[in-house]
Coordinates of C-alpha atoms and ligand atoms in Angstrom, one line a residue:
M1 CA 89.4 117.8 60.6
T2 CA 90.1 119.3 64.0
T3 CA 93.4 119.4 65.8
L4 CA 94.3 119.7 69.5
L5 CA 97.8 120.6 70.7
V6 CA 98.6 119.6 74.3
Q7 CA 101.9 121.1 75.5
H8 CA 104.3 121.8 78.3
A9 CA 103.2 118.9 80.7
A10 CA 105.8 118.7 83.5
V11 CA 106.1 115.1 82.7
L12 CA 104.2 113.0 80.1
V13 CA 103.9 109.4 81.0
T14 CA 103.4 107.5 77.8
L15 CA 103.2 103.9 79.1
D16 CA 104.3 102.9 75.6
D17 CA 106.5 99.9 74.9
H18 CA 109.6 101.7 76.1
R19 CA 107.7 103.3 79.1
R20 CA 109.0 106.7 78.1
E21 CA 108.4 109.6 80.6
I22 CA 108.9 112.9 78.7
P23 CA 109.7 116.1 80.5
D24 CA 108.0 119.2 79.0
G25 CA 105.9 116.7 77.0
G26 CA 103.0 117.1 74.7
L27 CA 100.6 115.5 72.2
F28 CA 99.4 116.5 68.8
I29 CA 95.9 115.2 68.1
R30 CA 93.8 115.0 65.0
D31 CA 90.2 113.9 65.0
G32 CA 90.4 112.2 68.3
F33 CA 93.6 110.2 67.6
I34 CA 97.2 110.9 68.6
V35 CA 99.4 111.9 65.7
Q36 CA 102.6 112.9 67.6
V37 CA 104.0 112.4 71.1
G38 CA 107.2 114.1 72.3
P39 CA 108.9 117.1 73.9
S40 CA 106.8 120.2 73.3
S41 CA 109.6 121.8 71.3
Q42 CA 109.3 119.1 68.6
L43 CA 105.5 119.4 68.2
P44 CA 103.6 121.7 65.7
A45 CA 103.4 125.2 67.1
S46 CA 99.6 125.6 66.7
A47 CA 96.3 123.8 66.3
D48 CA 92.6 124.5 66.4
E49 CA 92.7 124.2 70.1
V50 CA 95.7 124.4 72.5
L51 CA 95.8 123.0 76.0
D52 CA 98.7 124.2 78.2
L53 CA 99.5 121.7 80.9
T54 CA 102.4 123.6 82.6
G55 CA 102.9 122.2 86.1
H56 CA 100.8 119.1 85.4
I57 CA 101.5 115.4 85.1
L58 CA 99.9 113.8 82.0
L59 CA 99.0 110.2 81.8
P60 CA 97.0 107.8 79.7
G61 CA 93.3 107.7 80.7
L62 CA 92.5 105.1 83.4
I63 CA 90.4 102.1 82.3
N64 CA 87.8 100.7 84.7
T65 CA 87.2 97.0 83.9
H66 CA 84.4 96.2 86.4
H67 CA 81.6 98.3 87.8
H68 CA 77.8 98.1 88.6
F69 CA 76.8 101.7 88.1
Y70 CA 73.3 101.2 89.6
Q71 CA 74.8 100.3 92.9
T72 CA 75.8 104.0 93.4
L73 CA 72.2 104.2 94.7
T74 CA 72.9 101.7 97.5
R75 CA 76.1 102.8 99.0
A76 CA 76.7 102.2 102.7
V77 CA 73.2 100.6 103.2
P78 CA 73.2 100.0 107.0
A79 CA 72.0 96.3 106.7
A80 CA 74.7 95.5 104.2
Q81 CA 77.7 97.4 105.8
N82 CA 79.1 94.5 107.8
A83 CA 78.4 91.5 105.5
N84 CA 80.3 89.1 103.3
L85 CA 79.3 88.7 99.7
F86 CA 76.4 86.2 100.0
S87 CA 74.7 87.9 102.9
W88 CA 75.4 91.4 101.4
L89 CA 73.7 90.3 98.1
K90 CA 70.7 88.8 100.0
E91 CA 70.2 92.2 101.8
L92 CA 70.4 94.1 98.5
Y93 CA 68.6 92.0 96.0
P94 CA 65.1 93.1 97.3
I95 CA 66.1 96.8 97.1
W96 CA 67.6 96.4 93.6
A97 CA 64.3 94.7 92.5
R98 CA 62.7 98.2 92.8
L99 CA 65.1 99.8 90.3
T100 CA 63.4 101.8 87.5
P101 CA 64.7 102.9 84.1
E102 CA 65.2 106.4 85.5
D103 CA 67.3 105.0 88.4
I104 CA 69.5 103.3 85.8
R105 CA 70.0 106.6 84.0
I106 CA 70.7 108.7 87.0
S107 CA 73.1 106.2 88.6
T108 CA 75.0 105.8 85.2
Q109 CA 75.7 109.5 85.1
T110 CA 76.7 109.7 88.8
A111 CA 79.1 106.8 88.4
L112 CA 80.6 108.1 85.1
A113 CA 80.9 111.6 86.6
E114 CA 82.9 110.2 89.5
L115 CA 85.0 108.1 87.2
A116 CA 85.8 111.0 84.8
L117 CA 86.8 113.2 87.8
S118 CA 89.2 110.5 89.0
G119 CA 91.1 110.2 85.6
C120 CA 89.1 107.4 84.0
T121 CA 88.3 107.6 80.3
T122 CA 86.9 104.2 79.6
A123 CA 84.5 102.2 81.8
S124 CA 83.0 98.8 81.6
D125 CA 79.8 98.3 83.4
H126 CA 78.0 95.1 84.4
L127 CA 74.2 95.5 84.6
Y128 CA 72.6 92.1 85.4
L129 CA 69.1 93.1 86.8
F130 CA 66.4 94.5 84.6
P131 CA 63.4 95.1 86.8
N132 CA 60.4 97.3 86.1
G133 CA 61.1 97.7 82.4
S134 CA 64.8 98.7 82.8
R135 CA 67.0 98.0 79.7
L136 CA 70.7 98.3 79.0
D137 CA 69.6 101.0 76.5
D138 CA 68.9 103.3 79.5
E139 CA 72.5 103.1 80.6
I140 CA 74.0 103.5 77.1
E141 CA 71.8 106.5 76.3
A142 CA 72.6 108.2 79.7
A143 CA 76.3 107.6 79.3
V144 CA 76.5 109.6 76.1
A145 CA 75.9 112.8 78.1
I146 CA 79.1 112.4 80.1
G147 CA 81.5 111.5 77.2
L148 CA 83.4 108.5 78.5
R149 CA 83.9 105.3 76.5
L150 CA 81.5 102.6 77.6
H151 CA 81.7 98.8 77.5
A152 CA 78.2 98.1 78.5
S153 CA 77.7 94.5 79.6
R154 CA 74.3 92.8 79.0
G155 CA 74.3 90.8 82.3
S156 CA 71.8 88.2 83.3
M157 CA 70.6 86.0 86.2
S158 CA 68.5 82.9 85.5
L159 CA 69.2 80.6 88.5
G160 CA 66.7 81.7 91.2
E161 CA 66.4 80.5 94.7
S162 CA 63.8 77.8 93.8
Q163 CA 66.4 76.2 91.5
G164 CA 69.2 76.3 94.0
G165 CA 70.6 79.7 93.1
L166 CA 71.2 82.7 95.4
P167 CA 69.0 85.5 94.0
P168 CA 65.2 85.6 94.6
D169 CA 63.1 84.2 91.7
R170 CA 61.6 87.6 91.0
V171 CA 64.9 89.1 89.8
V172 CA 65.9 86.3 87.4
E173 CA 65.0 86.3 83.7
N174 CA 63.8 83.8 81.1
E175 CA 66.9 82.5 79.3
A176 CA 65.5 82.8 75.8
A177 CA 64.6 86.4 76.4
V178 CA 68.1 87.1 77.7
L179 CA 69.7 85.7 74.5
K180 CA 67.2 87.6 72.3
D181 CA 67.9 90.9 74.0
S182 CA 71.7 90.3 74.0
Q183 CA 71.5 89.8 70.2
R184 CA 69.4 93.0 69.8
L185 CA 71.9 95.0 71.8
I186 CA 74.9 93.8 69.9
E187 CA 73.2 94.6 66.6
T188 CA 72.1 98.0 67.8
Y189 CA 75.1 99.4 69.7
H190 CA 78.3 97.4 69.3
D191 CA 81.0 99.3 67.4
P192 CA 84.1 97.1 66.7
N193 CA 86.1 99.9 65.1
P194 CA 89.1 101.8 66.5
G195 CA 88.0 104.8 68.5
A196 CA 84.6 103.1 69.4
M197 CA 82.7 104.9 72.1
T198 CA 80.3 102.0 72.8
Q199 CA 80.9 98.3 72.8
I200 CA 78.6 95.5 74.1
V201 CA 79.8 92.7 76.3
L202 CA 77.8 89.6 77.3
A203 CA 78.0 88.9 81.0
P204 CA 76.0 86.3 82.9
C205 CA 76.3 87.3 86.5
S206 CA 78.1 84.5 88.4
P207 CA 78.2 80.7 88.9
F208 CA 75.6 80.9 91.7
S209 CA 73.0 83.0 89.7
V210 CA 73.2 81.5 86.2
T211 CA 72.6 78.0 84.7
A212 CA 75.3 76.1 82.8
E213 CA 73.0 76.2 79.8
L214 CA 72.9 80.0 79.7
M215 CA 76.6 80.3 80.2
R216 CA 77.2 78.0 77.2
A217 CA 74.6 79.6 75.0
T218 CA 75.9 83.1 75.9
A219 CA 79.5 82.1 74.9
S220 CA 78.3 80.8 71.5
L221 CA 76.4 84.0 70.8
A222 CA 79.3 86.2 71.8
R223 CA 81.7 84.3 69.6
E224 CA 79.2 84.5 66.7
Y225 CA 79.4 88.3 66.9
G226 CA 83.0 88.7 68.2
V227 CA 82.1 90.4 71.4
H228 CA 83.7 89.9 74.8
L229 CA 82.5 87.7 77.7
H230 CA 82.6 88.7 81.3
T231 CA 81.4 87.3 84.7
H232 CA 82.3 87.2 88.4
L233 CA 84.6 84.4 89.3
A234 CA 86.4 82.9 92.3
E235 CA 85.5 85.9 94.4
T236 CA 84.9 84.1 97.7
E237 CA 85.4 80.8 99.5
D238 CA 81.6 80.5 99.6
E239 CA 81.5 80.5 95.8
E240 CA 84.1 77.9 95.6
A241 CA 82.1 75.7 98.1
F242 CA 79.0 76.3 96.0
C243 CA 80.7 75.2 92.8
L244 CA 82.2 72.1 94.3
Q245 CA 78.9 71.1 95.8
K246 CA 76.6 71.9 92.9
V247 CA 78.7 71.1 89.8
G248 CA 81.7 69.2 91.3
F249 CA 84.3 71.7 90.0
R250 CA 86.3 74.5 91.3
P251 CA 85.1 77.8 89.7
V252 CA 87.9 77.9 87.0
D253 CA 87.4 74.3 86.1
Y254 CA 83.7 74.9 85.9
M255 CA 84.4 77.8 83.4
N256 CA 86.7 75.5 81.4
S257 CA 83.9 72.9 81.1
L258 CA 81.6 75.6 79.7
N259 CA 84.0 76.8 77.0
W260 CA 84.5 80.0 79.0
I261 CA 88.3 80.2 78.9
G262 CA 89.9 82.3 76.1
P263 CA 91.3 85.7 75.1
D264 CA 87.8 87.0 74.7
V265 CA 86.9 86.4 78.3
W266 CA 87.7 88.4 81.5
F267 CA 86.7 87.6 85.0
A268 CA 86.1 89.9 87.9
H269 CA 87.9 89.2 91.2
C270 CA 89.8 85.9 91.0
V271 CA 90.8 86.1 94.6
H272 CA 90.6 82.4 95.2
V273 CA 92.7 80.9 92.3
N274 CA 95.6 78.6 92.6
Q275 CA 98.9 78.6 90.6
A276 CA 97.6 76.0 88.0
E277 CA 94.5 78.2 87.4
M278 CA 96.5 81.3 86.9
R279 CA 98.8 79.5 84.6
L280 CA 95.8 78.4 82.5
F281 CA 94.6 82.0 82.4
G282 CA 98.0 83.2 81.2
E283 CA 98.3 80.5 78.5
A284 CA 94.8 81.1 77.3
G285 CA 95.0 84.9 77.3
C286 CA 92.1 85.3 79.8
G287 CA 91.8 88.6 81.6
V288 CA 91.1 89.5 85.2
A289 CA 89.4 92.6 86.6
H290 CA 91.2 93.1 89.9
C291 CA 89.0 94.9 92.4
P292 CA 91.0 95.4 95.6
T293 CA 88.7 97.7 97.5
S294 CA 85.6 95.6 97.0
N295 CA 87.5 92.5 98.0
M296 CA 88.6 94.2 101.2
R297 CA 85.2 95.7 101.9
L298 CA 83.4 92.3 101.6
A299 CA 86.3 90.5 103.4
S300 CA 86.7 88.3 100.3
G301 CA 90.5 88.3 100.5
V302 CA 93.3 89.8 98.4
A303 CA 93.8 88.5 94.8
P304 CA 97.3 87.1 94.0
V305 CA 97.9 89.8 91.4
M306 CA 101.7 89.5 91.4
D307 CA 101.5 85.8 90.8
M308 CA 99.0 86.5 88.0
L309 CA 101.4 88.9 86.4
G310 CA 104.2 86.3 86.8
W311 CA 102.1 83.8 84.8
G312 CA 101.4 86.4 82.1
V313 CA 97.7 86.9 82.9
Q314 CA 96.1 90.1 81.5
V315 CA 95.2 92.1 84.6
G316 CA 93.1 95.2 84.6
L317 CA 91.7 97.3 87.5
G318 CA 88.1 97.7 88.6
V319 CA 86.4 99.8 91.2
D320 CA 83.5 97.2 91.3
G321 CA 79.9 98.2 92.1
S322 CA 79.5 101.1 94.4
A323 CA 77.7 99.1 97.1
S324 CA 81.0 97.3 97.8
N325 CA 83.6 100.1 97.3
D326 CA 81.7 102.5 98.0
G327 CA 83.2 104.9 95.5
S328 CA 84.2 105.1 91.8
H329 CA 87.6 106.7 92.3
M330 CA 90.0 105.1 89.7
L331 CA 93.1 106.9 90.9
G332 CA 92.3 105.9 94.4
E333 CA 91.9 102.3 93.2
V334 CA 95.4 102.4 91.7
R335 CA 96.7 103.2 95.2
Q336 CA 94.6 100.4 96.7
A337 CA 96.0 97.9 94.2
L338 CA 99.5 98.8 95.2
L339 CA 98.8 98.6 98.9
A340 CA 96.7 95.4 98.6
A341 CA 99.4 93.6 96.6
R342 CA 101.9 94.6 99.3
V343 CA 99.6 93.4 102.1
R344 CA 99.4 90.0 100.4
E345 CA 103.1 89.7 99.7
G346 CA 104.3 91.2 102.9
M347 CA 101.9 90.3 105.8
T348 CA 99.5 87.8 104.6
G349 CA 101.9 86.9 101.8
F350 CA 101.4 83.3 102.7
S351 CA 100.4 80.7 100.2
R352 CA 98.4 77.7 101.3
S353 CA 100.6 74.6 101.6
D354 CA 97.8 72.6 99.9
D355 CA 98.5 74.7 96.8
A356 CA 100.9 72.0 95.7
D357 CA 102.2 73.4 92.4
A358 CA 103.1 76.7 94.1
H359 CA 106.0 75.0 95.8
Q360 CA 107.6 74.5 92.4
E361 CA 107.5 78.3 91.8
W362 CA 108.4 80.1 94.9
P363 CA 111.0 79.5 97.7
Y364 CA 109.0 78.3 100.7
R365 CA 110.5 77.6 104.0
A366 CA 110.1 74.2 105.6
D367 CA 108.8 75.6 108.9
A368 CA 105.2 75.9 107.8
H369 CA 103.0 77.4 110.4
Q370 CA 99.5 75.9 110.8
G371 CA 99.4 74.8 107.2
W372 CA 100.8 78.1 105.8
A373 CA 104.2 78.4 104.4
Y374 CA 106.3 81.6 104.7
R375 CA 107.4 83.5 101.7
D376 CA 110.1 86.2 101.7
P377 CA 108.1 89.4 102.0
A378 CA 110.7 91.4 100.0
R379 CA 110.3 89.3 96.9
K380 CA 107.5 90.9 94.9
L381 CA 106.5 94.4 95.9
M382 CA 104.2 96.0 93.3
T383 CA 105.7 99.4 92.2
A384 CA 103.7 102.6 91.5
R385 CA 104.5 102.3 87.8
Q386 CA 103.2 98.7 87.8
A387 CA 100.0 99.8 89.4
L388 CA 99.5 102.5 86.8
E389 CA 100.3 100.0 84.1
I390 CA 97.5 97.6 85.3
A391 CA 95.1 100.5 85.3
T392 CA 95.9 101.6 81.7
R393 CA 97.6 99.0 79.4
G394 CA 96.3 96.2 81.5
G395 CA 92.7 97.4 81.2
A396 CA 93.0 97.9 77.5
A397 CA 94.2 94.4 77.0
V398 CA 91.4 93.0 79.2
L399 CA 88.8 94.8 77.2
G400 CA 90.4 93.8 73.9
R401 CA 91.2 97.5 72.9
T402 CA 94.4 97.8 71.0
D403 CA 93.6 101.5 70.4
L404 CA 93.7 102.4 74.2
G405 CA 96.0 102.1 77.2
S406 CA 99.0 104.2 76.2
L407 CA 99.9 107.6 74.7
E408 CA 101.5 106.9 71.3
P409 CA 100.8 107.7 67.6
G410 CA 97.7 106.0 66.3
K411 CA 96.0 105.5 69.7
C412 CA 92.9 107.3 70.9
A413 CA 93.6 110.7 72.5
D414 CA 92.4 109.6 76.0
F415 CA 94.3 111.1 78.9
F416 CA 94.1 112.9 82.2
A417 CA 96.3 115.5 83.9
V418 CA 96.8 116.5 87.5
N419 CA 98.3 119.7 88.8
L420 CA 101.4 118.8 90.7
N421 CA 101.5 122.0 92.7
R422 CA 99.2 120.9 95.6
L423 CA 99.2 120.1 99.2
E424 CA 98.9 116.3 98.7
Y425 CA 102.1 116.1 96.7
A426 CA 104.2 118.6 98.7
G427 CA 107.6 117.0 99.4
A428 CA 107.0 114.2 96.8
L429 CA 108.0 115.9 93.5
H430 CA 111.4 114.1 93.2
D431 CA 109.2 111.4 91.5
P432 CA 105.9 112.8 90.4
V433 CA 104.9 109.5 88.7
A434 CA 105.2 107.7 92.0
A435 CA 103.6 110.6 93.9
I436 CA 100.3 110.3 92.2
V437 CA 100.0 106.7 93.3
F438 CA 101.6 106.8 96.8
C439 CA 100.1 110.1 97.9
A440 CA 96.5 110.7 98.9
P441 CA 94.2 110.2 95.8
V442 CA 93.2 113.5 94.2
K443 CA 90.8 114.5 91.5
A444 CA 91.8 115.0 87.9
D445 CA 92.1 118.6 86.8
T446 CA 91.7 117.7 83.1
T447 CA 90.3 114.6 81.5
V448 CA 90.1 114.2 77.7
V449 CA 88.4 111.4 75.8
G450 CA 89.0 111.1 72.0
G451 CA 90.4 114.6 72.0
K452 CA 87.2 116.1 73.7
V453 CA 87.6 117.7 77.1
V454 CA 85.3 116.0 79.6
V455 CA 86.8 117.5 82.8
K456 CA 88.2 121.1 82.8
E457 CA 89.8 122.8 85.7
G458 CA 88.5 120.0 88.0
Q459 CA 84.9 120.3 86.9
L460 CA 82.7 118.1 84.7
V461 CA 82.1 120.0 81.4
S462 CA 78.8 118.4 80.4
M463 CA 76.8 118.5 83.5
D464 CA 76.0 120.4 86.7
V465 CA 77.3 117.8 89.3
Q466 CA 75.3 119.4 92.2
G467 CA 72.0 119.0 90.3
L468 CA 72.9 115.4 89.5
V469 CA 73.7 114.7 93.2
E470 CA 70.3 116.1 94.2
R471 CA 68.4 113.9 91.7
H472 CA 70.6 110.9 92.7
N473 CA 69.9 111.3 96.4
R474 CA 66.1 111.6 95.8
A475 CA 66.2 108.4 93.7
A476 CA 68.3 106.6 96.4
K477 CA 65.9 107.6 99.1
R478 CA 62.9 106.4 97.2
L479 CA 64.6 103.1 96.3
L480 CA 65.5 102.3 100.0
N481 CA 62.2 103.3 101.4
G482 CA 60.3 101.1 98.9
Ligands
ZN1 ZN1 80.9 93.0 90.6

């Protein structure tokens, strides 16, 4: 048994059921799990290891619910800088078709290093291309070196261009092979126990790149093993048009027809969902990975997150793939979530007047302007604490992890700490909890996963970041040049 005592945090933000914020707070940890939370004076006086966080704010580790690690190799690609989702994908598919197993390994470590340094302790990744002998195993093995918890998604694409899908035929896979590999991965790596470092998720890519048959078969396989399901959904108006034209359903109705609605399913994006669809998510326990930066970058829109919360939808936060962010800064994403929600509610906080059931919920004025009805902009401003809650408790709920998301006895010892005595927070210390969301995003000084220190004094413990950056840049250059 090993013990860790964390003490003297200026404020410890538990995000427990009472949302306690404890001055001079600390944690007593045994074998990776929290035993005690409280004022430092009430904790044991010693332990095998002691971490003094005087002057720091201490929070539960942030949980990233949607990413594509491999895309860190194709950030800011010139031809894909000023494109919406479908044209962005069409520019990038041929580049991604050149990915190698080594590219998967390097990009996994780069993305996880960036996440760890921004306060993230658990990340879900969605890998849906397996060119040139690449396997999800490459990602899982590479992740171990960084020390973050990983929910690795076995993604897939099977609907190529020749069958009416978006991706070129050479990046799609045979469906029987996808299912066989999915089963192998679950049996090899999935750990359903509390404190799990690795879980497997099954994640066909999107309605426009996967057949209905593969969606259905994947859901059956996932439920046989009790693993979660994930896909992109309702990201753009183009996708909605695609679904209406090809299958005669809006995206959410399409998922419903495929048995893809339930508490074991979470969808990335959900920008273009109506009130009835959000209500369905709330009642069924479906999760949403909200990815505000990506949605802004690709001009997809802003997801109606406050409405989702109103309907009881489980909402987590995701940085999304690094070709549409183009970073993996989780604390920065928390700030983006707050600002994007306010943009939607305040400025473009208009709901379409054809969204009929919305009128029963919110007070619209009669003087609709060009089909849009005005909503009182002061009604539903996301708070800093709500944004943090989505990124912690929300993410844990979305991933189905009852052992993560808050700092309380019995939960995993996953947390990060930031020194409050810094330029970025000068003048904001009357409310440190709000400061770390409202003020410019900073790096974590300390990140701990399962009681193990991953980031110490602002540096990654396990790896030389500069060496990683050099290897990553060489791989990116080769990938782009063909
Ligand atoms: Zn994505």
